[in-house]
Short mmCIF file of N, CA and C in Angstrom, two decimals:
data_model
loop_
_atom_site.label_atom_id
_atom_site.label_comp_id
_atom_site.label_asym_id
_atom_site.label_seq_id
_atom_site.Cartn_x
_atom_site.Cartn_y
_atom_site.Cartn_z
N MET A 1 21.19 40.75 32.10
CA MET A 1 20.21 40.09 31.28
C MET A 1 19.49 39.02 32.08
N LYS A 2 19.21 39.35 33.29
CA LYS A 2 18.50 38.44 34.17
C LYS A 2 17.16 38.06 33.56
N GLY A 3 16.87 36.77 33.58
CA GLY A 3 15.61 36.31 33.04
C GLY A 3 15.64 35.97 31.56
N HIS A 4 16.77 36.17 30.91
CA HIS A 4 16.90 35.89 29.48
C HIS A 4 17.91 34.78 29.23
N PHE A 5 18.02 33.84 30.16
CA PHE A 5 19.03 32.79 30.07
C PHE A 5 18.86 31.95 28.81
N ALA A 6 17.63 31.56 28.48
CA ALA A 6 17.39 30.72 27.30
C ALA A 6 17.79 31.44 26.02
N LEU A 7 17.45 32.72 25.92
CA LEU A 7 17.82 33.51 24.75
C LEU A 7 19.34 33.63 24.63
N LEU A 8 19.99 33.97 25.73
CA LEU A 8 21.45 34.11 25.71
C LEU A 8 22.13 32.78 25.39
N SER A 9 21.63 31.70 25.95
CA SER A 9 22.19 30.37 25.67
C SER A 9 22.07 30.03 24.19
N ALA A 10 20.92 30.34 23.61
CA ALA A 10 20.71 30.07 22.18
C ALA A 10 21.67 30.89 21.32
N LEU A 11 21.89 32.14 21.69
CA LEU A 11 22.83 32.97 20.94
C LEU A 11 24.26 32.46 21.07
N VAL A 12 24.65 32.09 22.28
CA VAL A 12 26.01 31.57 22.49
C VAL A 12 26.22 30.29 21.68
N GLU A 13 25.21 29.43 21.62
CA GLU A 13 25.31 28.19 20.83
C GLU A 13 25.51 28.48 19.35
N ARG A 14 25.01 29.60 18.88
CA ARG A 14 25.10 29.94 17.46
C ARG A 14 26.29 30.86 17.15
N TRP A 15 27.08 31.17 18.14
CA TRP A 15 28.24 32.06 17.96
C TRP A 15 29.39 31.28 17.33
N ARG A 16 30.01 31.85 16.32
CA ARG A 16 31.17 31.26 15.66
C ARG A 16 32.38 32.15 15.94
N PRO A 17 33.23 31.76 16.92
CA PRO A 17 34.34 32.62 17.35
C PRO A 17 35.40 32.85 16.28
N GLU A 18 35.56 31.91 15.36
CA GLU A 18 36.60 32.08 14.34
C GLU A 18 36.29 33.22 13.39
N ILE A 19 35.02 33.57 13.22
CA ILE A 19 34.67 34.69 12.34
C ILE A 19 33.81 35.75 13.03
N HIS A 20 33.60 35.61 14.34
CA HIS A 20 32.82 36.55 15.14
C HIS A 20 31.45 36.87 14.53
N THR A 21 30.72 35.81 14.24
CA THR A 21 29.36 35.97 13.72
C THR A 21 28.42 34.98 14.40
N PHE A 22 27.14 35.30 14.32
CA PHE A 22 26.10 34.37 14.75
C PHE A 22 25.64 33.62 13.50
N TYR A 23 25.53 32.31 13.61
CA TYR A 23 24.99 31.53 12.51
C TYR A 23 23.55 31.20 12.85
N LEU A 24 22.62 31.90 12.20
CA LEU A 24 21.19 31.76 12.46
C LEU A 24 20.51 31.08 11.28
N PRO A 25 19.29 30.58 11.46
CA PRO A 25 18.58 29.95 10.35
C PRO A 25 18.43 30.85 9.12
N VAL A 26 18.40 32.16 9.32
CA VAL A 26 18.25 33.09 8.20
C VAL A 26 19.59 33.45 7.55
N GLY A 27 20.68 33.00 8.14
CA GLY A 27 22.02 33.29 7.62
C GLY A 27 22.94 33.79 8.71
N GLU A 28 24.11 34.25 8.28
CA GLU A 28 25.09 34.76 9.24
C GLU A 28 24.77 36.20 9.60
N VAL A 29 24.94 36.52 10.88
CA VAL A 29 24.67 37.87 11.37
C VAL A 29 25.89 38.31 12.17
N ILE A 30 26.33 39.52 11.92
CA ILE A 30 27.48 40.06 12.64
C ILE A 30 27.06 41.34 13.36
N VAL A 31 27.59 41.54 14.55
CA VAL A 31 27.35 42.78 15.29
C VAL A 31 28.47 43.74 14.91
N THR A 32 28.11 44.93 14.44
CA THR A 32 29.09 45.91 13.97
C THR A 32 29.15 47.12 14.90
N LEU A 33 30.14 47.97 14.65
CA LEU A 33 30.25 49.22 15.41
C LEU A 33 29.00 50.08 15.21
N GLU A 34 28.46 50.05 14.01
CA GLU A 34 27.24 50.82 13.74
C GLU A 34 26.09 50.32 14.62
N ASP A 35 25.98 49.00 14.79
CA ASP A 35 24.95 48.43 15.67
C ASP A 35 25.13 48.92 17.10
N VAL A 36 26.35 48.87 17.59
CA VAL A 36 26.64 49.31 18.95
C VAL A 36 26.29 50.79 19.11
N THR A 37 26.63 51.57 18.11
CA THR A 37 26.32 53.01 18.14
C THR A 37 24.82 53.24 18.23
N HIS A 38 24.04 52.52 17.44
CA HIS A 38 22.58 52.69 17.46
C HIS A 38 21.95 52.17 18.74
N ILE A 39 22.39 51.01 19.21
CA ILE A 39 21.77 50.39 20.38
C ILE A 39 22.09 51.17 21.66
N LEU A 40 23.37 51.53 21.84
CA LEU A 40 23.78 52.18 23.09
C LEU A 40 23.85 53.69 23.00
N GLY A 41 23.74 54.24 21.80
CA GLY A 41 23.80 55.68 21.65
C GLY A 41 25.20 56.25 21.84
N LEU A 42 26.20 55.40 21.70
CA LEU A 42 27.58 55.87 21.84
C LEU A 42 28.06 56.39 20.49
N SER A 43 28.86 57.43 20.52
CA SER A 43 29.36 57.98 19.28
C SER A 43 30.74 57.41 18.97
N VAL A 44 31.06 57.37 17.69
CA VAL A 44 32.36 56.86 17.26
C VAL A 44 33.36 58.01 17.35
N ASN A 45 34.37 57.83 18.18
CA ASN A 45 35.40 58.84 18.36
C ASN A 45 36.76 58.25 18.06
N GLU A 46 37.78 59.11 18.01
CA GLU A 46 39.09 58.65 17.57
C GLU A 46 40.00 58.18 18.69
N LYS A 47 39.76 58.55 19.93
CA LYS A 47 40.67 58.21 21.02
C LYS A 47 40.41 56.78 21.48
N SER A 48 41.35 55.88 21.15
CA SER A 48 41.16 54.49 21.53
C SER A 48 41.43 54.30 23.02
N ILE A 49 40.84 53.28 23.57
CA ILE A 49 40.99 52.98 24.99
C ILE A 49 42.16 52.03 25.15
N THR A 50 43.22 52.52 25.77
CA THR A 50 44.41 51.71 25.99
C THR A 50 44.88 51.89 27.42
N GLY A 51 45.81 51.08 27.80
CA GLY A 51 46.38 51.20 29.14
C GLY A 51 46.51 49.84 29.78
N ARG A 52 47.11 49.84 30.92
CA ARG A 52 47.31 48.57 31.62
C ARG A 52 46.18 48.34 32.61
N THR A 53 45.91 47.09 32.85
CA THR A 53 44.91 46.74 33.85
C THR A 53 45.64 46.34 35.12
N ASP A 54 45.32 46.99 36.19
CA ASP A 54 45.97 46.74 37.48
C ASP A 54 44.90 46.27 38.46
N SER A 55 45.12 45.15 39.07
CA SER A 55 44.13 44.62 40.01
C SER A 55 44.56 44.79 41.46
N SER A 56 45.52 45.68 41.69
CA SER A 56 46.01 45.87 43.06
C SER A 56 45.03 46.71 43.89
N HIS A 57 45.11 46.54 45.18
CA HIS A 57 44.29 47.31 46.12
C HIS A 57 44.61 48.79 46.01
N GLN A 58 45.89 49.12 45.87
CA GLN A 58 46.32 50.52 45.78
C GLN A 58 45.72 51.19 44.54
N PHE A 59 45.72 50.50 43.41
CA PHE A 59 45.14 51.03 42.17
C PHE A 59 43.67 51.37 42.38
N LEU A 60 42.93 50.44 42.96
CA LEU A 60 41.50 50.64 43.19
C LEU A 60 41.25 51.84 44.10
N VAL A 61 41.95 51.89 45.22
CA VAL A 61 41.73 52.96 46.19
C VAL A 61 42.10 54.32 45.61
N GLU A 62 43.26 54.41 44.96
CA GLU A 62 43.70 55.69 44.38
C GLU A 62 42.73 56.19 43.31
N ASN A 63 42.26 55.28 42.47
CA ASN A 63 41.36 55.69 41.40
C ASN A 63 39.96 56.00 41.88
N CYS A 64 39.49 55.30 42.90
CA CYS A 64 38.20 55.65 43.51
C CYS A 64 38.27 57.05 44.10
N PHE A 65 39.36 57.34 44.79
CA PHE A 65 39.49 58.67 45.39
C PHE A 65 39.61 59.75 44.30
N ALA A 66 40.37 59.47 43.24
CA ALA A 66 40.53 60.44 42.16
C ALA A 66 39.20 60.74 41.46
N CYS A 67 38.36 59.74 41.31
CA CYS A 67 37.08 59.93 40.61
C CYS A 67 35.97 60.45 41.50
N PHE A 68 35.90 59.93 42.73
CA PHE A 68 34.74 60.20 43.58
C PHE A 68 35.05 60.96 44.86
N SER A 69 36.33 61.29 45.08
CA SER A 69 36.79 62.01 46.28
C SER A 69 36.41 61.28 47.56
N ARG A 70 36.37 59.97 47.48
CA ARG A 70 36.07 59.11 48.64
C ARG A 70 36.92 57.86 48.56
N LEU A 71 37.23 57.33 49.73
CA LEU A 71 37.97 56.07 49.81
C LEU A 71 36.99 54.95 50.15
N PRO A 72 37.03 53.86 49.39
CA PRO A 72 36.15 52.74 49.73
C PRO A 72 36.64 52.03 50.99
N GLY A 73 35.72 51.59 51.81
CA GLY A 73 36.07 50.82 53.00
C GLY A 73 36.38 49.38 52.63
N SER A 74 36.77 48.60 53.61
CA SER A 74 37.14 47.21 53.35
C SER A 74 35.96 46.37 52.85
N ASP A 75 34.75 46.74 53.21
CA ASP A 75 33.56 46.02 52.74
C ASP A 75 33.05 46.54 51.39
N ASP A 76 33.69 47.58 50.87
CA ASP A 76 33.20 48.23 49.66
C ASP A 76 33.87 47.74 48.38
N HIS A 77 34.74 46.75 48.48
CA HIS A 77 35.38 46.21 47.29
C HIS A 77 35.88 44.80 47.53
N VAL A 78 36.02 44.06 46.44
CA VAL A 78 36.59 42.72 46.45
C VAL A 78 37.55 42.65 45.28
N LEU A 79 38.83 42.38 45.58
CA LEU A 79 39.87 42.36 44.56
C LEU A 79 39.83 43.67 43.77
N ASN A 80 39.61 43.61 42.45
CA ASN A 80 39.60 44.84 41.65
C ASN A 80 38.18 45.30 41.31
N LYS A 81 37.21 44.89 42.11
CA LYS A 81 35.82 45.27 41.85
C LYS A 81 35.27 46.10 43.00
N VAL A 82 34.49 47.12 42.64
CA VAL A 82 33.91 48.04 43.60
C VAL A 82 32.45 47.66 43.83
N ASN A 83 32.04 47.68 45.08
CA ASN A 83 30.66 47.32 45.44
C ASN A 83 29.69 48.35 44.87
N LEU A 84 28.66 47.86 44.22
CA LEU A 84 27.66 48.72 43.61
C LEU A 84 26.96 49.62 44.62
N ALA A 85 26.70 49.09 45.81
CA ALA A 85 26.05 49.89 46.86
C ALA A 85 26.92 51.08 47.26
N TRP A 86 28.24 50.88 47.31
CA TRP A 86 29.15 51.98 47.65
C TRP A 86 29.10 53.07 46.57
N ILE A 87 29.05 52.65 45.31
CA ILE A 87 28.97 53.61 44.21
C ILE A 87 27.71 54.46 44.36
N TRP A 88 26.58 53.84 44.66
CA TRP A 88 25.34 54.60 44.83
C TRP A 88 25.41 55.53 46.04
N ARG A 89 26.09 55.10 47.09
CA ARG A 89 26.25 55.99 48.25
C ARG A 89 27.08 57.21 47.88
N CYS A 90 28.09 57.02 47.05
CA CYS A 90 28.91 58.16 46.60
C CYS A 90 28.05 59.14 45.82
N LYS A 91 27.19 58.62 44.98
CA LYS A 91 26.35 59.46 44.12
C LYS A 91 25.29 60.21 44.92
N ASP A 92 24.73 59.56 45.90
CA ASP A 92 23.58 60.13 46.60
C ASP A 92 23.90 61.02 47.79
N THR A 93 25.15 61.09 48.22
CA THR A 93 25.47 61.86 49.42
C THR A 93 25.96 63.27 49.14
N GLU A 94 26.27 63.56 47.92
CA GLU A 94 26.85 64.86 47.58
C GLU A 94 25.80 65.76 46.93
N PRO A 95 25.57 66.97 47.46
CA PRO A 95 24.64 67.88 46.79
C PRO A 95 25.25 68.37 45.47
N CYS A 96 24.45 68.46 44.45
CA CYS A 96 24.94 68.88 43.13
C CYS A 96 24.80 70.39 42.98
N ASP A 97 25.57 71.12 43.78
CA ASP A 97 25.47 72.57 43.76
C ASP A 97 26.72 73.25 43.21
N MET A 98 27.76 72.49 42.94
CA MET A 98 28.99 73.05 42.38
C MET A 98 29.42 72.18 41.20
N GLN A 99 30.21 72.76 40.29
CA GLN A 99 30.65 72.03 39.10
C GLN A 99 31.35 70.72 39.46
N GLU A 100 32.20 70.74 40.46
CA GLU A 100 32.94 69.53 40.85
C GLU A 100 31.99 68.43 41.34
N SER A 101 31.00 68.79 42.13
CA SER A 101 30.06 67.78 42.63
C SER A 101 29.17 67.26 41.50
N ILE A 102 28.84 68.10 40.55
CA ILE A 102 28.06 67.65 39.39
C ILE A 102 28.88 66.66 38.56
N GLU A 103 30.15 66.97 38.34
CA GLU A 103 31.03 66.08 37.59
C GLU A 103 31.19 64.73 38.30
N GLN A 104 31.34 64.75 39.63
CA GLN A 104 31.45 63.50 40.37
C GLN A 104 30.17 62.69 40.27
N TYR A 105 29.04 63.35 40.33
CA TYR A 105 27.74 62.67 40.18
C TYR A 105 27.65 61.99 38.82
N VAL A 106 28.01 62.72 37.77
CA VAL A 106 27.95 62.18 36.41
C VAL A 106 28.94 61.02 36.25
N LYS A 107 30.16 61.17 36.77
CA LYS A 107 31.15 60.09 36.68
C LYS A 107 30.66 58.84 37.40
N THR A 108 30.01 59.01 38.53
CA THR A 108 29.47 57.87 39.27
C THR A 108 28.42 57.16 38.43
N HIS A 109 27.55 57.92 37.81
CA HIS A 109 26.51 57.32 36.98
C HIS A 109 27.11 56.63 35.75
N ILE A 110 28.09 57.26 35.11
CA ILE A 110 28.75 56.65 33.95
C ILE A 110 29.42 55.34 34.36
N PHE A 111 30.11 55.34 35.49
CA PHE A 111 30.77 54.13 35.97
C PHE A 111 29.74 53.02 36.21
N TYR A 112 28.62 53.37 36.78
CA TYR A 112 27.54 52.40 37.01
C TYR A 112 27.04 51.82 35.69
N VAL A 113 26.79 52.68 34.71
CA VAL A 113 26.29 52.22 33.41
C VAL A 113 27.33 51.34 32.71
N PHE A 114 28.60 51.73 32.80
CA PHE A 114 29.65 50.90 32.21
C PHE A 114 29.65 49.50 32.82
N GLY A 115 29.58 49.43 34.13
CA GLY A 115 29.66 48.14 34.81
C GLY A 115 28.43 47.27 34.68
N THR A 116 27.27 47.88 34.46
CA THR A 116 26.03 47.11 34.43
C THR A 116 25.44 46.94 33.03
N VAL A 117 25.82 47.79 32.09
CA VAL A 117 25.24 47.72 30.74
C VAL A 117 26.32 47.57 29.67
N VAL A 118 27.18 48.57 29.55
CA VAL A 118 28.12 48.64 28.44
C VAL A 118 29.20 47.55 28.52
N PHE A 119 29.75 47.32 29.71
CA PHE A 119 30.81 46.32 29.89
C PHE A 119 30.43 45.35 31.00
N SER A 120 29.22 44.87 30.98
CA SER A 120 28.74 44.02 32.07
C SER A 120 29.41 42.64 32.03
N ASP A 121 29.40 42.01 33.20
CA ASP A 121 29.89 40.63 33.31
C ASP A 121 28.94 39.86 34.23
N LYS A 122 29.39 38.74 34.74
CA LYS A 122 28.51 37.90 35.56
C LYS A 122 28.20 38.50 36.93
N SER A 123 29.00 39.43 37.38
CA SER A 123 28.80 40.02 38.70
C SER A 123 27.60 40.96 38.67
N ILE A 124 26.76 40.85 39.68
CA ILE A 124 25.61 41.77 39.75
C ILE A 124 25.74 42.77 40.89
N ASN A 125 26.73 42.58 41.76
CA ASN A 125 26.90 43.48 42.90
C ASN A 125 28.18 44.30 42.85
N TYR A 126 29.05 44.02 41.90
CA TYR A 126 30.35 44.68 41.85
C TYR A 126 30.65 45.18 40.44
N LEU A 127 31.40 46.29 40.37
CA LEU A 127 31.81 46.88 39.10
C LEU A 127 33.33 46.84 39.00
N ASN A 128 33.84 46.47 37.83
CA ASN A 128 35.28 46.39 37.62
C ASN A 128 35.89 47.79 37.64
N SER A 129 37.01 47.91 38.35
CA SER A 129 37.65 49.22 38.53
C SER A 129 38.53 49.64 37.36
N LYS A 130 38.68 48.81 36.33
CA LYS A 130 39.63 49.11 35.26
C LYS A 130 39.28 50.37 34.47
N PHE A 131 38.03 50.82 34.51
CA PHE A 131 37.64 52.01 33.76
C PHE A 131 37.80 53.31 34.56
N LEU A 132 38.08 53.20 35.83
CA LEU A 132 38.19 54.40 36.67
C LEU A 132 39.23 55.41 36.17
N PRO A 133 40.43 54.99 35.75
CA PRO A 133 41.39 56.00 35.27
C PRO A 133 40.88 56.80 34.08
N LEU A 134 40.03 56.19 33.26
CA LEU A 134 39.50 56.88 32.08
C LEU A 134 38.41 57.89 32.44
N LEU A 135 37.90 57.82 33.65
CA LEU A 135 36.86 58.75 34.09
C LEU A 135 37.41 59.93 34.87
N GLN A 136 38.69 59.91 35.18
CA GLN A 136 39.26 60.96 36.03
C GLN A 136 39.16 62.34 35.40
N ASN A 137 39.50 62.45 34.13
CA ASN A 137 39.41 63.74 33.46
C ASN A 137 38.03 63.85 32.81
N PHE A 138 37.16 64.59 33.45
CA PHE A 138 35.75 64.66 33.06
C PHE A 138 35.57 65.06 31.59
N HIS A 139 36.36 66.01 31.11
CA HIS A 139 36.17 66.54 29.77
C HIS A 139 36.71 65.62 28.68
N ARG A 140 37.48 64.61 29.06
CA ARG A 140 38.01 63.66 28.06
C ARG A 140 37.11 62.43 27.91
N ILE A 141 36.16 62.22 28.81
CA ILE A 141 35.31 61.02 28.77
C ILE A 141 34.62 60.86 27.41
N PRO A 142 34.01 61.90 26.84
CA PRO A 142 33.32 61.70 25.55
C PRO A 142 34.27 61.52 24.36
N LEU A 143 35.56 61.73 24.56
CA LEU A 143 36.51 61.62 23.46
C LEU A 143 36.93 60.18 23.18
N TYR A 144 36.71 59.29 24.12
CA TYR A 144 37.12 57.90 23.94
C TYR A 144 36.16 57.14 23.03
N SER A 145 36.70 56.14 22.37
CA SER A 145 35.92 55.30 21.47
C SER A 145 35.31 54.15 22.26
N TRP A 146 34.30 54.46 23.06
CA TRP A 146 33.68 53.47 23.95
C TRP A 146 33.00 52.35 23.16
N GLU A 147 32.43 52.69 21.99
CA GLU A 147 31.71 51.67 21.24
C GLU A 147 32.64 50.59 20.71
N ALA A 148 33.86 50.94 20.32
CA ALA A 148 34.82 49.94 19.85
C ALA A 148 35.21 49.00 20.98
N ASP A 149 35.43 49.56 22.16
CA ASP A 149 35.78 48.73 23.31
C ASP A 149 34.60 47.85 23.72
N ASN A 150 33.39 48.39 23.61
CA ASN A 150 32.21 47.59 23.92
C ASN A 150 32.07 46.41 22.97
N LEU A 151 32.32 46.64 21.69
CA LEU A 151 32.23 45.56 20.72
C LEU A 151 33.30 44.50 20.98
N ALA A 152 34.51 44.93 21.30
CA ALA A 152 35.58 43.99 21.65
C ALA A 152 35.20 43.19 22.90
N HIS A 153 34.61 43.87 23.88
CA HIS A 153 34.16 43.21 25.11
C HIS A 153 33.08 42.16 24.79
N LEU A 154 32.15 42.51 23.92
CA LEU A 154 31.09 41.58 23.52
C LEU A 154 31.68 40.35 22.85
N TYR A 155 32.58 40.55 21.88
CA TYR A 155 33.21 39.42 21.18
C TYR A 155 33.97 38.54 22.16
N ARG A 156 34.76 39.16 23.03
CA ARG A 156 35.56 38.40 24.01
C ARG A 156 34.64 37.61 24.95
N SER A 157 33.57 38.22 25.41
CA SER A 157 32.64 37.54 26.32
C SER A 157 31.96 36.36 25.64
N LEU A 158 31.56 36.53 24.38
CA LEU A 158 30.93 35.43 23.66
C LEU A 158 31.90 34.28 23.43
N CYS A 159 33.14 34.61 23.10
CA CYS A 159 34.15 33.55 22.89
C CYS A 159 34.45 32.82 24.19
N ARG A 160 34.49 33.51 25.30
CA ARG A 160 34.73 32.88 26.60
C ARG A 160 33.56 32.01 27.05
N ALA A 161 32.36 32.35 26.60
CA ALA A 161 31.17 31.61 27.01
C ALA A 161 31.10 30.22 26.39
N LEU A 162 31.85 30.01 25.31
CA LEU A 162 31.80 28.70 24.63
C LEU A 162 32.49 27.63 25.41
#
């Protein structure tokens, strides 16, 4: 949301964490799953997103290889975050002529969108690796309830911003 600092600051000032609503001059406004579905085009599914978050180097390397069939170099990650430039290099170097390469291309793009739009944070050059295990099985990706996790991420981010 580069360039929208004043708007975001105004929204954060009006956020009420105890009830997860914005208090605006026109009344209270709440962001719902239906809103997330309409804005991001995500569908409501039954498979909830669960699991442990691991910030180890081994976790990052193993999951990058499982998703993209490549190992990130030492300059391609910091702690549990993957360099955005490395992700684009993974996407752009493989010809999309076989099902496996097409799936890797799509997973790379999904990971990019997750890190920059759906589950964005303050980092503009790195993407959090915590979603990589959920992208490994290509056919299960649409089964997860991404919109519920996005809404939880939004609420958590707004509460932390106060």
